[in-house]
Structures are given as structure tokens and as C-alpha cells.
Short mmCIF file of C-alpha atoms and ligand atoms in Angstrom, two decimals:
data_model
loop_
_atom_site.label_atom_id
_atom_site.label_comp_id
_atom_site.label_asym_id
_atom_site.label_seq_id
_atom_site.Cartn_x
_atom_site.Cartn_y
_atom_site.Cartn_z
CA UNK V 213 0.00 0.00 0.00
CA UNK V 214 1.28 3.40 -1.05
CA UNK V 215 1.06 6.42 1.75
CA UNK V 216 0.59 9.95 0.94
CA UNK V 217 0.50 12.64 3.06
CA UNK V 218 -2.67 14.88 3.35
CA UNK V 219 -0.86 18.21 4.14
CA UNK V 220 0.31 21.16 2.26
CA UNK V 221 3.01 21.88 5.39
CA UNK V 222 6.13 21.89 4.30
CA UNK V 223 8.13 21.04 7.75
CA UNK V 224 5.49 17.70 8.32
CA UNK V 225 6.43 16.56 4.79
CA UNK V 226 10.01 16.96 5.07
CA UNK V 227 10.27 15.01 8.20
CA UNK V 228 8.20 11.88 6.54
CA UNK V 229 10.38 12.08 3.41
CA UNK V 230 12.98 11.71 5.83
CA UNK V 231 11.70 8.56 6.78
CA UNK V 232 11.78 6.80 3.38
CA UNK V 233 7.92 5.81 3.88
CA UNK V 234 6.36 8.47 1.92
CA UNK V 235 4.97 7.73 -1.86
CA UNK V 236 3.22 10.88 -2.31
CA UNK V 237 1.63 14.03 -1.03
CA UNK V 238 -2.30 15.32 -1.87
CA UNK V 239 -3.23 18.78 -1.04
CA UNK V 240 -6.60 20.03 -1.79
CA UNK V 241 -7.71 24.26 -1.46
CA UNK V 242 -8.57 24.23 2.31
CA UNK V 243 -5.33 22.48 2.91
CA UNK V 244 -3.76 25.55 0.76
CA UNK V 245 -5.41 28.04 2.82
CA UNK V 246 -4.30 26.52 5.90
CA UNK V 247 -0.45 26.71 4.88
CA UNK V 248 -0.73 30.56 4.49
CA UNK V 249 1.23 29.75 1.40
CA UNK V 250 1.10 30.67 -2.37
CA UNK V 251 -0.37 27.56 -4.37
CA UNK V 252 2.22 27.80 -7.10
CA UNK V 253 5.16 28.51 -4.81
CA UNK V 254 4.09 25.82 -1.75
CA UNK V 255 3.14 23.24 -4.66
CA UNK V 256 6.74 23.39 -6.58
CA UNK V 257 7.96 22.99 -2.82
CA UNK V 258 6.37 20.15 -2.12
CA UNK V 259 7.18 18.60 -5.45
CA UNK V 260 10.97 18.92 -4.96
CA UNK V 261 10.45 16.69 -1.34
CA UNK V 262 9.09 13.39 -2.54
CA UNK V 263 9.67 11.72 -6.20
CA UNK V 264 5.82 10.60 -5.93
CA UNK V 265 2.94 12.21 -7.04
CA UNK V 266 1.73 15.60 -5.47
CA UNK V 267 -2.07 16.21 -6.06
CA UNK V 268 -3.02 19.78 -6.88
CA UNK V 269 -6.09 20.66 -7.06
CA UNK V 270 -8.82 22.79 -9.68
CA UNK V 271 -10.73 25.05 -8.56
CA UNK V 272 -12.71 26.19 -12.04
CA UNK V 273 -15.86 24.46 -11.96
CA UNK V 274 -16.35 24.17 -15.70
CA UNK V 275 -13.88 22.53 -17.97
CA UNK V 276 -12.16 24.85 -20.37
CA UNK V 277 -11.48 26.81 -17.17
CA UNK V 278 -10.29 23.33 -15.80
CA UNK V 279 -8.09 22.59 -18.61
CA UNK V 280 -6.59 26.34 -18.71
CA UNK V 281 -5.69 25.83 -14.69
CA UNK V 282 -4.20 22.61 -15.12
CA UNK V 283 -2.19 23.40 -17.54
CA UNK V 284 -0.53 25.84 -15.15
CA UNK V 285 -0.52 23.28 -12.54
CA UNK V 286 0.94 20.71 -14.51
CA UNK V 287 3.81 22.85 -15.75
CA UNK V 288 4.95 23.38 -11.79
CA UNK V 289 6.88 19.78 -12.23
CA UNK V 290 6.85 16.21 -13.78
CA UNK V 291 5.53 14.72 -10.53
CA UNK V 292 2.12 16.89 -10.54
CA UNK V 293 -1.44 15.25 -10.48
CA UNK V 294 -4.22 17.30 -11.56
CA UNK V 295 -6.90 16.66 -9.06
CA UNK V 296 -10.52 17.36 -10.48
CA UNK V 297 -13.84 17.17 -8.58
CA UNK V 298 -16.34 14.50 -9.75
CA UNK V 299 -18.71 16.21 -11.39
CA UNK V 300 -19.41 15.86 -15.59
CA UNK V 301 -17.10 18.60 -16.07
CA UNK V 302 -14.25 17.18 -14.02
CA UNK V 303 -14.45 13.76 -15.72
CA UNK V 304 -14.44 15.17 -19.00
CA UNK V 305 -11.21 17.27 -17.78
CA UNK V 306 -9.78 13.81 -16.41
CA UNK V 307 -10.65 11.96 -19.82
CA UNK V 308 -8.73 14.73 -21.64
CA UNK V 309 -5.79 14.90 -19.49
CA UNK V 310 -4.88 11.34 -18.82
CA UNK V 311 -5.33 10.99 -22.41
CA UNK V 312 -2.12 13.41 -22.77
CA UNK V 313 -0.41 11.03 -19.83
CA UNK V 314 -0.95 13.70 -17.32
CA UNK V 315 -1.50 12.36 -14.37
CA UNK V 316 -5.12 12.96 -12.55
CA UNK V 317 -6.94 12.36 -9.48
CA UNK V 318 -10.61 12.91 -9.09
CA UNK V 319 -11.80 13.55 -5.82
CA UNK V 320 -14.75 14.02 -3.77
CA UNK V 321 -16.08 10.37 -4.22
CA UNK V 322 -19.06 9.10 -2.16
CA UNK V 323 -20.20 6.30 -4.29
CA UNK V 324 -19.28 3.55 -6.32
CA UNK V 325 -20.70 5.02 -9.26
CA UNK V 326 -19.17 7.76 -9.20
CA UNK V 327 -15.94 5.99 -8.47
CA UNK V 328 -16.78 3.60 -12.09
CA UNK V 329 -17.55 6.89 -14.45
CA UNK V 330 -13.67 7.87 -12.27
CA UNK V 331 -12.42 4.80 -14.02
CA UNK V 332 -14.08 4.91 -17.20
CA UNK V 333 -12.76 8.93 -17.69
CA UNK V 334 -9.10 6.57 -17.17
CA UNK V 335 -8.37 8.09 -13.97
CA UNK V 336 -4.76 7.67 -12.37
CA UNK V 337 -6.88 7.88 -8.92
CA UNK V 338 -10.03 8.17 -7.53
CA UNK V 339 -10.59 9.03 -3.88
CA UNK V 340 -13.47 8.15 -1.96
CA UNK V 341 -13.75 9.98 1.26
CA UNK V 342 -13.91 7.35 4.22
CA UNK V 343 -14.24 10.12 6.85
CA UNK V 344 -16.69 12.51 5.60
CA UNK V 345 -18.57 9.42 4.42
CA UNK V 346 -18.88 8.38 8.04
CA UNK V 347 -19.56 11.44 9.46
CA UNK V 348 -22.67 11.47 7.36
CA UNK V 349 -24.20 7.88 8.19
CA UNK V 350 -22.78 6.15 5.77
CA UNK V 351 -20.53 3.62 5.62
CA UNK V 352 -16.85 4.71 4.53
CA UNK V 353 -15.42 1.01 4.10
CA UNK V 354 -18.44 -0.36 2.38
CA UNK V 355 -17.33 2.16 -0.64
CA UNK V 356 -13.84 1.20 -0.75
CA UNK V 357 -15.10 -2.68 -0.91
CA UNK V 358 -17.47 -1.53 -3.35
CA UNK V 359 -14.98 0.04 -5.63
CA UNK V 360 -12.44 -2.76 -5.35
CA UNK V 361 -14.66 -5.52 -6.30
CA UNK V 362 -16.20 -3.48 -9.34
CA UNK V 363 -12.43 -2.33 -10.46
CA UNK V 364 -11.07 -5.98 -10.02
CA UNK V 365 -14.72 -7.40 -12.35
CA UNK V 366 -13.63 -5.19 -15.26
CA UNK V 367 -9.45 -4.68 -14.53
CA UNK V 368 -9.87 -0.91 -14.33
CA UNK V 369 -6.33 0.63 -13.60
CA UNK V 370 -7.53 2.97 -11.44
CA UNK V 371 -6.16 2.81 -8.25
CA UNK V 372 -7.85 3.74 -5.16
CA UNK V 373 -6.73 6.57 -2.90
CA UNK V 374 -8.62 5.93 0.48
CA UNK V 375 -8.62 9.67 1.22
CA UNK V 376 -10.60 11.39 4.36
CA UNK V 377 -8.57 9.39 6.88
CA UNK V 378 -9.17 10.17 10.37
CA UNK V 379 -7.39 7.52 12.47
CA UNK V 380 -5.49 3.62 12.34
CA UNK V 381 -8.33 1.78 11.78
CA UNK V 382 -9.18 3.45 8.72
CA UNK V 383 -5.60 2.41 7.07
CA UNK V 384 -5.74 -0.74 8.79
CA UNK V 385 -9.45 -1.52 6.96
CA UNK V 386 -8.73 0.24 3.96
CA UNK V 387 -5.28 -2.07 3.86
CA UNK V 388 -7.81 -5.66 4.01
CA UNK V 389 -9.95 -4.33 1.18
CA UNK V 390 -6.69 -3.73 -0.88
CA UNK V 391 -7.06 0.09 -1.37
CA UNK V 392 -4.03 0.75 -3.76
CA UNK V 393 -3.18 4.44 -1.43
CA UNK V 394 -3.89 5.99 1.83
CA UNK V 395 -3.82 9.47 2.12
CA UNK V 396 -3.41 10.17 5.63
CA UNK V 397 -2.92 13.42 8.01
CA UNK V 398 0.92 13.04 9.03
CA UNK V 399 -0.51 12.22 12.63
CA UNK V 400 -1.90 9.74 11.65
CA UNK V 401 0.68 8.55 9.12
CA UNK V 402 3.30 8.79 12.87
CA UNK V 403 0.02 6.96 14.97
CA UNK V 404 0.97 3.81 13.22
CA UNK V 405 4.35 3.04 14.80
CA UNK V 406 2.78 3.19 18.36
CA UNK V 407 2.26 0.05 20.29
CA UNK V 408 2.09 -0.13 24.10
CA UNK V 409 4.03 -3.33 23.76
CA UNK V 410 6.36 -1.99 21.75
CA UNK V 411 7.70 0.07 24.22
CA UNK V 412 7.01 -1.47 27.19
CA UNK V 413 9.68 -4.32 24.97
CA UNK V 414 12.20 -1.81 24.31
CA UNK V 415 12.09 -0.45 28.31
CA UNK V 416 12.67 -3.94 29.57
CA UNK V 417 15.21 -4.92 26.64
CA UNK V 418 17.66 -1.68 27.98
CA UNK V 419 16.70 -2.36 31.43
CA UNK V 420 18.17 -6.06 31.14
CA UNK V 421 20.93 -4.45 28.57
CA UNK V 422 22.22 -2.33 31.08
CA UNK V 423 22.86 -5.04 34.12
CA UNK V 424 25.42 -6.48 31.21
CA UNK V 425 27.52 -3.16 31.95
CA UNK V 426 28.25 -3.47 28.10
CA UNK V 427 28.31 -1.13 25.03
CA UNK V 428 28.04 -1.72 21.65
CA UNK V 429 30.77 0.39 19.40
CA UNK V 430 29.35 2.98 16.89
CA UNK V 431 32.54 3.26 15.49
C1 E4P J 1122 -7.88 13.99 -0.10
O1 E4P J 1122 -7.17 14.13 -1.08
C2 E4P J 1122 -8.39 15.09 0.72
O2 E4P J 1122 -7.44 16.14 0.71
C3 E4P J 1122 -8.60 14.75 2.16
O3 E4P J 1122 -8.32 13.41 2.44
C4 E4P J 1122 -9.82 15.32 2.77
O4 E4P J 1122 -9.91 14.92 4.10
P1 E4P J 1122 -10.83 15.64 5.19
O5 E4P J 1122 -12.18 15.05 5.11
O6 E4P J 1122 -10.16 15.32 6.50
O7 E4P J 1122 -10.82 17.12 4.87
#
């Protein structure tokens, strides 16, 4: 499984990049607004940090606007993917682009549907929101499953970008259905390491370590 960050701050990516356990980043316009940054400037930023794909999104609603503000976006860097809302006009934007290998993720996905007229416009990614999905009633991992079994009936290439995560179990679910991505808040991308046992292990490991009065040479 591939994890992207769901940030546009530049310190929180750097530090998982760091880690060699990064594949991507998405932003999206709130996210944008909450760096305080410029979209260009942050985006090209973020870009130069991980070798995957960054997801920057449209904000045109019809799609020659669309197509005019992704081609800005797409010139920022090689690693760029065009995110575009699913609506008609943002799946006719996604058919268009991926058709000229750009790559494009369309977001905002509540339902299988939508996530099969994703795959027929040859999206790189679609992203159904687990979160928001959940906050409304509904049930966020029933969609993934959903999209997985129809895009494993017809092969669609499409992979699925779990987006919308709010906390471990989400990845850990999203993981069993075979979700291709998860987009995750950087807490949450750290709240996977932790186990109580874990450290409790690696307390009692130095604890017994240190009656052996020995060292181990670093150099
Ligand atoms: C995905 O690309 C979106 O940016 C994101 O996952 C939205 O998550 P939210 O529901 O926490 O805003």
C-alpha cells in the first residue's frame, strides 16, 4: 500500500520524506489556505520533497477553465497530479488529461458510481472519502469494498486513494480491502508506529541491557 501525506506543510512533509515511507503528497484548497502559502510557490515545494505524485487541485468548476488551470498546474513539475472534482465537467477534464499522460486524481467520491464513471474517464486515482462518508451515516469502508470488487470485475487501472482518513483503523481496513493508497494526516501517518508493547519491549530490553555493563561500538 502506497502512503501519501494529506498536508500542504512543508516542515510535516520533510520530516516523513525523511523517513523513506512516503509515496506521495495530496493537497486540496482548504489544505492551501491553511499553509498561508502561495499555491504555485508551496506546490513546486512540495514537489521537490518526494519523487511521488503531489495532487493539486482545480478550482474552475467548468472545464475549459479546468483545462486552462491545469495546464498551469501541470507545468509546476513532472511529478504533478491534476486533481478534479467528480462532477461531468471534471471527468471530461480527467478523460482529456490522462489521455495526454498527465496524471489525474478525481476527488470528492461518495459512491461507487461515481468511483466507475472515475475509471471509465481513465483516472490515475479516484478518492473516496472514508471520513466525511462516516460522518454522514454512511458507511466509509463499504465504498472502498465496493470500488475494489467493481475495479477488479472489469481490470480498471484505477487505483484507489482511500482519502478522508481520520485515524489507524481506517488504514488498517482500507489495507484488508486492498485500497491501492492511503492518504493520511501526518498524525496519523506517525500513529501507526505506536504500540504499548512496543515500548514497554524496548524499556525492559535496555533495562536487562544495562545489568550487562556493556556497550556496543558505533565506530
Ligand atoms: C484527499 O485528497 C483530501 O485532501 C482529504 O483526504 C480530505 O480529508 P478531510 O475530510 O479530512 O478534509
Amino acid at each position: 500500500m502506497k502512503f501519501f501525506a494529506d498536508t500542504a506543510e512543508i516542515s510535516e512533509i520533510e520530516e516523513l520524506a525523511e523517513t523513506g515511507l512516503l509515496d506521495g503528497v495530496t493537497t486540496n484548497p482548504s489544505l492551501i489556505a491553511k499553509s498561508g502559502r502561495d499555491f504555485i510557490e508551496v506546490t513546486k515545494e512540495i514537489c521537490g520533497l518526494v519523487d511521488g505524485p503531489v495532487s493539486a487541485e482545480v478550482v474552475a468548476l467548468d472545464h475549459d477553465t479546468m483545462m486552462k488551470e491545469a495546464e498551469t498546474l501541470r507545468k509546476i513539475a513532472d511529478n504533478v497530479c491534476i486533481k478534479v472534482p467528480l462532477t461531468m465537467d471534471g471527468l471530461k477534464t480527467c478523460k482529456k488529461l490522462t489521455g495526454d499522460g498527465t496524471m489525474v486524481n478525481v476527488t470528492l467520491c461518495f459512491s461507487a458510481n461515481q468511483a466507475l464513471l472515475a475509471a471509465k474517464a481513465g483516472a490515475t486515482f479516484v478518492s473516496p472519502f472514508i471520513g466525511r462518508h462516516d460522518d454522514n451515516g454512511f458507511d466509509g469502508m463499504e465504498l472502498i469494498r465496493d470500488i475494489r470488487l467493481i475495479y477488479d470485475n472489469y481490470l480498471y487501472d484505477t487505483e484507489i486513494l482511500a482519502a478522508s482518513i481520520r485515524h489507524a483503523t481506517h488504514v488498517l481496513e482500507s489495507a484488508r480491502i486492498g485500497a491501492d493508497v492511503a492518504t493520511m494526516p501526518p498524525k496519523v501517518i506517525k500513529s501507526l508506529v505506536s504500540h504499548v508493547l512496543t515500548d514497554k519491549g524496548i524499556e525492559g530490553f535496555l533495562a536487562d541491557w544495562g545489568k550487562t555493563g556493556q556497550t556496543i561500538p558505533t565506530s
